[in-house]
Tab-separated table of C-alpha atoms and ligand atoms in Angstrom:
chain	number	residue	atom	x	y	z
A	89	UNK	CA	0.000	0.000	0.000
A	90	UNK	CA	3.074	2.223	0.202
A	91	UNK	CA	2.381	3.650	-3.260
A	92	UNK	CA	-0.520	5.560	-1.728
A	93	UNK	CA	1.806	7.652	0.453
A	94	UNK	CA	2.584	11.159	-0.831
A	95	UNK	CA	6.019	11.352	-2.395
A	96	UNK	CA	7.221	13.974	0.081
A	97	UNK	CA	6.986	11.447	2.940
A	98	UNK	CA	9.046	8.829	1.134
A	99	UNK	CA	12.125	11.002	1.813
A	100	UNK	CA	13.867	10.821	5.159
A	101	UNK	CA	12.259	13.034	7.839
A	102	UNK	CA	13.781	14.844	10.821
A	103	UNK	CA	17.246	13.484	11.644
A	104	UNK	CA	17.842	12.615	15.296
A	105	UNK	CA	21.559	12.303	15.995
A	106	UNK	CA	21.916	8.897	17.648
A	107	UNK	CA	25.200	7.641	16.195
A	108	UNK	CA	27.399	9.412	18.761
A	109	UNK	CA	25.376	7.873	21.598
A	110	UNK	CA	25.990	4.410	20.104
A	111	UNK	CA	29.737	5.073	19.911
A	112	UNK	CA	29.842	6.223	23.547
A	113	UNK	CA	27.943	3.120	24.647
A	114	UNK	CA	30.259	0.830	22.672
A	115	UNK	CA	33.236	2.557	24.315
A	116	UNK	CA	31.797	1.561	27.693
A	117	UNK	CA	30.365	4.880	28.846
A	118	UNK	CA	27.177	4.019	30.713
A	119	UNK	CA	26.538	7.630	31.668
A	120	UNK	CA	27.893	9.868	28.899
A	121	UNK	CA	27.622	13.662	28.887
A	122	UNK	CA	24.595	14.427	26.700
A	123	UNK	CA	25.327	17.688	24.952
A	124	UNK	CA	23.717	17.072	21.563
A	125	UNK	CA	20.081	18.119	21.767
A	126	UNK	CA	19.926	21.565	23.434
A	127	UNK	CA	17.700	20.330	26.223
A	128	UNK	CA	17.746	21.988	29.593
A	129	UNK	CA	19.632	19.689	31.996
A	130	UNK	CA	17.801	21.169	34.995
A	131	UNK	CA	14.368	19.810	35.966
A	132	UNK	CA	11.293	22.015	35.541
A	133	UNK	CA	10.090	24.376	38.248
A	134	UNK	CA	8.650	22.345	41.168
A	135	UNK	CA	5.596	24.605	40.879
A	136	UNK	CA	5.088	23.422	37.299
A	137	UNK	CA	5.433	19.792	38.358
A	138	UNK	CA	2.853	20.289	41.107
A	139	UNK	CA	0.403	22.067	38.784
A	140	UNK	CA	0.749	19.237	36.238
A	141	UNK	CA	0.153	16.582	38.878
A	142	UNK	CA	-2.833	18.428	40.316
A	143	UNK	CA	-4.801	18.395	37.054
A	144	UNK	CA	-4.187	14.747	36.164
A	145	UNK	CA	-7.340	13.438	37.913
A	146	UNK	CA	-9.431	15.625	35.558
A	147	UNK	CA	-7.997	13.969	32.457
A	148	UNK	CA	-11.333	12.354	31.568
A	149	UNK	CA	-12.400	15.824	30.348
A	150	UNK	CA	-11.179	17.657	27.267
A	151	UNK	CA	-8.851	20.546	28.079
A	152	UNK	CA	-9.928	24.187	27.870
A	153	UNK	CA	-9.840	24.815	24.114
A	154	UNK	CA	-9.005	28.490	24.621
A	155	UNK	CA	-5.921	27.730	26.792
A	156	UNK	CA	-7.274	30.438	29.105
A	157	UNK	CA	-4.976	29.934	32.097
A	158	UNK	CA	-1.871	29.614	29.955
A	159	UNK	CA	-2.676	32.697	27.862
A	160	UNK	CA	-3.385	34.682	31.050
A	161	UNK	CA	0.040	33.694	32.389
A	162	UNK	CA	1.624	34.775	29.076
A	163	UNK	CA	-0.066	38.185	29.330
A	164	UNK	CA	1.142	38.585	32.896
A	165	UNK	CA	4.682	37.678	31.825
A	166	UNK	CA	4.943	39.613	28.560
A	167	UNK	CA	2.236	42.261	28.556
A	168	UNK	CA	-0.861	42.779	26.479
A	169	UNK	CA	-0.030	40.934	23.256
A	170	UNK	CA	-2.055	38.421	21.222
A	171	UNK	CA	-0.959	34.816	21.713
A	172	UNK	CA	-1.613	31.398	20.242
A	173	UNK	CA	-0.385	28.122	21.756
A	174	UNK	CA	0.421	24.719	20.335
A	175	UNK	CA	2.118	21.364	20.793
A	176	UNK	CA	5.646	22.738	20.913
A	177	UNK	CA	6.783	25.538	18.645
A	178	UNK	CA	6.935	22.858	15.967
A	179	UNK	CA	3.137	22.701	16.224
A	180	UNK	CA	2.943	26.481	15.787
A	181	UNK	CA	5.240	26.316	12.737
A	182	UNK	CA	3.013	23.650	11.183
A	183	UNK	CA	-0.190	25.607	11.711
A	184	UNK	CA	1.319	28.880	10.488
A	185	UNK	CA	2.506	27.193	7.289
A	186	UNK	CA	-0.955	25.701	6.844
A	187	UNK	CA	-2.560	29.153	6.891
A	188	UNK	CA	-0.370	30.600	4.115
A	189	UNK	CA	1.170	27.883	1.985
A	190	UNK	CA	-0.279	25.596	-0.637
A	191	UNK	CA	1.018	23.684	-3.661
A	192	UNK	CA	4.143	25.221	-5.119
A	193	UNK	CA	4.272	28.314	-2.864
A	194	UNK	CA	7.858	29.371	-2.136
A	195	UNK	CA	8.923	29.994	1.484
A	196	UNK	CA	12.161	31.812	2.374
A	197	UNK	CA	14.476	30.330	4.999
A	198	UNK	CA	17.602	32.103	6.333
A	199	UNK	CA	20.185	29.303	6.018
A	200	UNK	CA	21.987	27.472	7.636
A	201	UNK	CA	19.320	26.875	10.270
A	202	UNK	CA	16.852	24.531	11.968
A	203	UNK	CA	15.750	21.819	9.558
A	204	UNK	CA	12.099	21.486	10.537
A	205	UNK	CA	10.982	24.579	8.569
A	206	UNK	CA	11.887	22.873	5.300
A	207	UNK	CA	10.265	19.580	6.266
A	208	UNK	CA	7.036	21.300	7.324
A	209	UNK	CA	6.916	23.486	4.203
A	210	UNK	CA	7.352	20.478	1.909
A	211	UNK	CA	4.707	18.526	3.832
A	212	UNK	CA	2.291	21.325	2.947
A	213	UNK	CA	3.261	21.196	-0.732
A	214	UNK	CA	5.427	24.320	-0.608
A	215	UNK	CA	9.039	24.771	-1.637
A	216	UNK	CA	11.834	26.437	0.319
A	217	UNK	CA	14.002	29.232	-1.024
A	218	UNK	CA	17.309	29.317	0.774
A	219	UNK	CA	18.384	32.811	1.840
A	220	UNK	CA	22.082	32.538	2.661
A	221	UNK	CA	23.409	34.207	5.800
A	222	UNK	CA	26.638	36.221	5.696
A	223	UNK	CA	30.023	34.650	6.399
A	224	UNK	CA	29.666	35.457	10.118
A	225	UNK	CA	26.183	33.792	10.016
A	226	UNK	CA	24.330	37.047	10.636
A	227	UNK	CA	21.613	38.265	8.291
A	228	UNK	CA	21.887	41.332	6.079
A	229	UNK	CA	18.363	42.801	5.954
A	230	UNK	CA	18.706	44.227	2.432
A	231	UNK	CA	19.905	40.989	0.868
A	232	UNK	CA	17.391	39.007	2.932
A	233	UNK	CA	14.554	41.086	1.485
A	234	UNK	CA	15.969	40.814	-2.017
A	235	UNK	CA	16.312	37.003	-1.820
A	236	UNK	CA	12.926	36.546	-0.135
A	237	UNK	CA	11.035	38.795	-2.584
A	238	UNK	CA	7.943	37.065	-3.961
A	239	UNK	CA	7.547	34.659	-1.034
A	240	UNK	CA	4.539	34.850	1.298
A	241	UNK	CA	6.353	33.557	4.357
A	242	UNK	CA	9.926	33.650	5.665
A	243	UNK	CA	11.668	31.951	8.590
A	244	UNK	CA	14.398	33.650	10.570
A	245	UNK	CA	15.799	31.997	13.685
A	246	UNK	CA	17.432	34.174	16.368
A	247	UNK	CA	19.476	33.077	18.299
A	248	UNK	CA	19.955	30.763	15.365
A	249	UNK	CA	20.140	26.984	15.668
A	250	UNK	CA	22.889	25.759	15.126
A	251	UNK	CA	25.103	28.848	14.816
A	252	UNK	CA	23.853	30.716	17.929
A	253	UNK	CA	23.874	34.003	15.995
A	254	UNK	CA	21.492	36.667	17.327
A	255	UNK	CA	20.063	39.408	15.118
A	256	UNK	CA	19.612	42.972	16.356
A	257	UNK	CA	16.115	44.401	16.720
A	258	UNK	CA	17.100	46.899	13.977
A	259	UNK	CA	17.766	44.057	11.528
A	260	UNK	CA	14.403	42.474	12.289
A	261	UNK	CA	12.626	45.837	12.026
A	262	UNK	CA	14.227	46.532	8.652
A	263	UNK	CA	13.112	43.151	7.356
A	264	UNK	CA	9.537	43.672	8.597
A	265	UNK	CA	9.470	47.055	6.922
A	266	UNK	CA	10.770	45.939	3.534
A	267	UNK	CA	9.530	42.367	3.183
A	268	UNK	CA	6.031	41.998	1.768
A	269	UNK	CA	5.332	38.597	3.294
A	270	UNK	CA	4.994	37.322	6.870
A	271	UNK	CA	8.196	37.034	8.901
A	272	UNK	CA	8.241	34.118	11.348
A	273	UNK	CA	10.883	34.928	13.937
A	274	UNK	CA	11.878	31.734	15.752
A	275	UNK	CA	12.971	32.714	19.249
A	276	UNK	CA	13.321	29.239	20.764
A	277	UNK	CA	16.469	30.332	22.631
A	278	UNK	CA	15.761	34.010	23.245
A	279	UNK	CA	15.634	33.738	27.058
A	280	UNK	CA	19.359	32.885	27.024
A	281	UNK	CA	20.151	36.043	25.068
A	282	UNK	CA	17.788	38.729	26.272
A	283	UNK	CA	17.303	40.694	23.041
A	284	UNK	CA	13.732	41.994	23.205
A	285	UNK	CA	11.854	41.826	19.906
A	286	UNK	CA	8.429	42.012	21.547
A	287	UNK	CA	7.885	45.760	21.033
A	288	UNK	CA	8.140	45.156	17.260
A	289	UNK	CA	4.745	43.418	17.500
A	290	UNK	CA	3.193	46.851	18.146
A	291	UNK	CA	4.774	48.307	14.997
A	292	UNK	CA	4.412	45.599	12.346
A	293	UNK	CA	1.450	43.504	11.277
A	294	UNK	CA	3.570	41.006	9.324
A	295	UNK	CA	5.549	39.630	12.280
A	296	UNK	CA	4.976	36.385	14.203
A	297	UNK	CA	7.332	35.588	17.082
A	298	UNK	CA	7.533	31.891	17.952
A	299	UNK	CA	8.573	30.827	21.454
A	300	UNK	CA	8.875	27.523	23.277
A	301	UNK	CA	8.907	26.286	26.865
A	302	UNK	CA	11.161	23.383	25.793
A	303	UNK	CA	14.462	25.150	26.316
A	304	UNK	CA	14.801	27.772	29.098
A	305	UNK	CA	11.692	26.489	30.906
A	306	UNK	CA	12.710	22.801	30.961
A	307	UNK	CA	9.363	21.536	29.650
A	308	UNK	CA	10.530	19.789	26.452
A	309	UNK	CA	8.688	16.623	27.450
A	310	UNK	CA	5.343	18.422	27.770
A	311	UNK	CA	5.467	20.094	24.319
A	312	UNK	CA	4.456	23.674	25.067
A	313	UNK	CA	4.954	26.260	22.346
A	314	UNK	CA	3.369	29.636	21.756
A	315	UNK	CA	3.603	32.647	19.501
A	316	UNK	CA	3.010	36.384	19.520
A	317	UNK	CA	0.679	37.018	16.585
A	318	UNK	CA	-0.826	40.138	14.983
A	319	UNK	CA	-4.462	40.654	16.026
A	320	UNK	CA	-5.735	40.393	12.434
A	321	UNK	CA	-4.122	36.963	12.071
A	322	UNK	CA	-5.354	35.268	15.251
A	323	UNK	CA	-8.758	34.056	13.938
A	324	UNK	CA	-7.217	32.571	10.805
A	325	UNK	CA	-4.594	30.752	12.842
A	326	UNK	CA	-7.301	29.306	15.059
A	327	UNK	CA	-9.284	28.063	12.063
A	328	UNK	CA	-6.234	26.174	10.781
A	329	UNK	CA	-5.330	24.661	14.184
A	330	UNK	CA	-6.609	21.384	15.609
A	331	UNK	CA	-9.658	21.890	17.908
A	332	UNK	CA	-7.628	21.211	21.066
A	333	UNK	CA	-4.021	22.390	21.045
A	334	UNK	CA	-2.378	22.085	24.460
A	335	UNK	CA	-3.426	19.230	26.708
A	336	UNK	CA	-4.481	20.124	30.258
A	337	UNK	CA	-1.226	18.971	31.843
A	338	UNK	CA	0.817	21.127	29.467
A	339	UNK	CA	-1.467	24.116	30.012
A	340	UNK	CA	-1.198	23.870	33.793
A	341	UNK	CA	2.543	23.235	33.856
A	342	UNK	CA	3.232	25.929	31.268
A	343	UNK	CA	1.251	28.539	33.192
A	344	UNK	CA	2.898	27.667	36.517
A	345	UNK	CA	6.370	27.697	34.930
A	346	UNK	CA	5.752	31.155	33.467
A	347	UNK	CA	4.707	32.429	36.902
A	348	UNK	CA	7.884	31.053	38.522
A	349	UNK	CA	10.172	33.792	37.220
A	350	UNK	CA	12.929	33.062	39.775
A	351	UNK	CA	13.441	29.500	38.513
A	352	UNK	CA	14.012	30.471	34.890
A	353	UNK	CA	16.227	33.417	35.843
A	354	UNK	CA	18.531	31.151	37.835
A	355	UNK	CA	18.827	28.666	34.979
A	356	UNK	CA	19.542	31.384	32.439
A	357	UNK	CA	22.334	32.883	34.512
A	358	UNK	CA	23.985	29.472	35.073
A	359	UNK	CA	23.829	28.811	31.310
A	360	UNK	CA	25.282	32.225	30.479
A	361	UNK	CA	28.207	31.666	32.864
A	362	UNK	CA	28.974	28.325	31.248
A	363	UNK	CA	28.669	29.786	27.762
A	364	UNK	CA	31.397	32.249	28.677
A	365	UNK	CA	33.572	29.436	30.064
A	366	UNK	CA	33.129	27.459	26.827
A	367	UNK	CA	34.246	30.538	24.875
A	368	UNK	CA	37.220	31.107	27.186
A	369	UNK	CA	38.378	27.519	27.578
A	370	UNK	CA	37.560	25.734	24.333
A	371	UNK	CA	40.816	25.691	22.337
A	372	UNK	CA	38.947	25.817	18.989
A	373	UNK	CA	37.208	29.063	17.967
A	374	UNK	CA	33.626	29.393	19.266
A	375	UNK	CA	31.123	31.276	17.089
A	376	UNK	CA	29.670	34.207	19.093
A	377	UNK	CA	26.114	33.358	20.075
A	378	UNK	CA	23.254	33.853	22.502
A	379	UNK	CA	21.801	30.371	23.014
A	380	UNK	CA	22.182	27.506	25.496
A	381	UNK	CA	24.655	25.918	23.102
A	382	UNK	CA	27.729	27.016	21.198
A	383	UNK	CA	28.906	26.210	17.706
A	384	UNK	CA	32.589	25.358	17.538
A	385	UNK	CA	34.784	25.519	14.431
A	386	UNK	CA	36.971	22.409	14.594
A	387	UNK	CA	38.857	23.022	11.317
A	388	UNK	CA	41.153	21.594	10.066
A	389	UNK	CA	39.510	18.559	11.673
A	390	UNK	CA	36.109	17.417	10.385
A	391	UNK	CA	32.987	17.487	12.540
A	392	UNK	CA	32.524	13.768	12.027
A	393	UNK	CA	36.019	12.948	13.379
A	394	UNK	CA	35.672	15.217	16.393
A	395	UNK	CA	32.161	13.958	17.230
A	396	UNK	CA	33.474	10.379	17.111
A	397	UNK	CA	36.508	11.141	19.277
A	398	UNK	CA	34.427	13.039	21.828
A	399	UNK	CA	31.924	10.159	21.924
A	400	UNK	CA	34.762	7.725	22.609
A	401	UNK	CA	35.630	9.954	25.566
A	402	UNK	CA	32.009	9.844	26.752
A	403	UNK	CA	30.877	13.255	25.489
A	404	UNK	CA	28.010	13.366	22.988
A	405	UNK	CA	27.798	16.466	20.812
A	406	UNK	CA	26.131	17.180	17.493
A	407	UNK	CA	27.862	17.367	14.123
A	408	UNK	CA	26.512	20.267	12.077
A	409	UNK	CA	27.321	18.529	8.799
A	410	UNK	CA	23.640	17.649	8.299
A	411	UNK	CA	22.599	21.335	8.336
A	412	UNK	CA	22.327	22.420	4.680
A	413	UNK	CA	24.648	25.319	3.902
A	414	UNK	CA	27.273	24.590	6.559
A	415	UNK	CA	30.726	23.174	5.801
A	416	UNK	CA	31.677	19.964	7.605
A	417	UNK	CA	33.922	21.438	10.314
A	418	UNK	CA	31.403	22.694	12.868
A	419	UNK	CA	30.046	20.966	15.961
A	420	UNK	CA	27.216	22.124	18.214
A	421	UNK	CA	27.646	21.674	21.954
A	422	UNK	CA	24.742	22.201	24.343
A	423	UNK	CA	25.373	23.601	27.804
A	424	UNK	CA	24.500	20.799	30.192
A	425	UNK	CA	24.976	19.977	33.842
A	426	UNK	CA	28.250	21.250	35.341
A	427	UNK	CA	29.902	17.792	35.261
A	428	UNK	CA	28.924	17.372	31.609
A	429	UNK	CA	30.348	20.768	30.701
A	430	UNK	CA	33.598	19.984	32.552
A	431	UNK	CA	33.783	16.672	30.667
A	432	UNK	CA	33.464	18.526	27.342
A	433	UNK	CA	36.150	21.102	28.201
A	434	UNK	CA	38.562	18.351	29.246
A	435	UNK	CA	37.847	16.138	26.233
A	436	UNK	CA	38.054	18.903	23.618
A	437	UNK	CA	41.355	20.024	25.182
A	438	UNK	CA	42.732	16.510	24.712
A	439	UNK	CA	41.638	16.442	21.075
A	440	UNK	CA	43.059	19.841	20.088
A	441	UNK	CA	46.462	19.850	18.464
A	442	UNK	CA	47.958	23.297	17.933
B	283	LIG	C1	13.895	23.309	19.826
B	283	LIG	C2	13.531	24.201	18.705
B	283	LIG	C3	12.194	24.413	18.324
B	283	LIG	C4	11.050	23.552	18.741
B	283	LIG	O1	10.759	23.521	19.990
B	283	LIG	P1	9.502	22.688	20.510
B	283	LIG	O2	8.721	23.739	21.201
B	283	LIG	O3	10.105	21.694	21.428
B	283	LIG	O4	8.761	22.087	19.368
B	283	LIG	C5	11.900	25.356	17.368
B	283	LIG	N1	12.870	26.055	16.772
B	283	LIG	C6	14.157	25.858	17.095
B	283	LIG	C7	15.186	26.651	16.392
B	283	LIG	C8	14.536	24.913	18.031
B	283	LIG	O5	15.823	24.686	18.270
């Protein structure tokens, strides 16, 4: 029956990096340092855990389809903006694409970047137009607008996965002003950087800012994503979304996590301290970035070699070779628990040959 499947799904989907974990296991590391998937190594806020547990007995009922408690917590945290919520930011990305893109529509993507945009666009019948970043991985607004001209939708990730590069608010404002389509600004890692794009929502009606509770808020397992959307767009988004978006556990945990501002602040400052130590102590050059990971240039070595050697030493990191548009000498290293970070600094020091 396979011939009935649409061609687009016969290609390989999202690539999870599991090879390094296999190498570490074969080398006898039962508890390797896991620095390949940008998760938060710290558990969620205890208040979020309690809120999640408290609602479980009500799970016979459908959740609140308006996500009322979660949206109220977002407004308290960010101010009076319009929000939509979904099953991770990936769910938001899917629904946004569904509202704009149909067969053959081109979608601009600032590359190299997160691979799911391309997969989701193709699943909807669209085609991606790669908008290359500059040599330092930042985005030039004028060339972005030139390359993206004629597209209805564009994706720009800041801080960018996997490079870590953060765009200024001026760059984003210039794009919003000169691009005729909708700009989806993916801010999955923004809490670790602090650049504030939110005020741009008041100025532009072609900007959507995607956020997630998977990274700074330690709720990856509960799949909580949300977005700042223009008021005119909200009803169309809701028509394209599934009837129930967040489940009740995710809604409760997400709201409680947003209210626990101390917890997230502590995590962010620990991550920022470690990011600086990675920059200072990694013997290879680290690309300047604002996320909870760093991208390291391991030239003249290849990413593949370094990932393998680190795995043999019990440290799992991600090769960036699978990111279209990146040469094969970059690795991405997430900031993990202190012992994991120490293990990386030691291991990369052993690998480096001046
Ligand atoms: C992790 C990540 C997401 C998706 O996050 P979820 O909310 O867990 O779906 C989106 N964009 C980027 C760039 C990411 O790294």
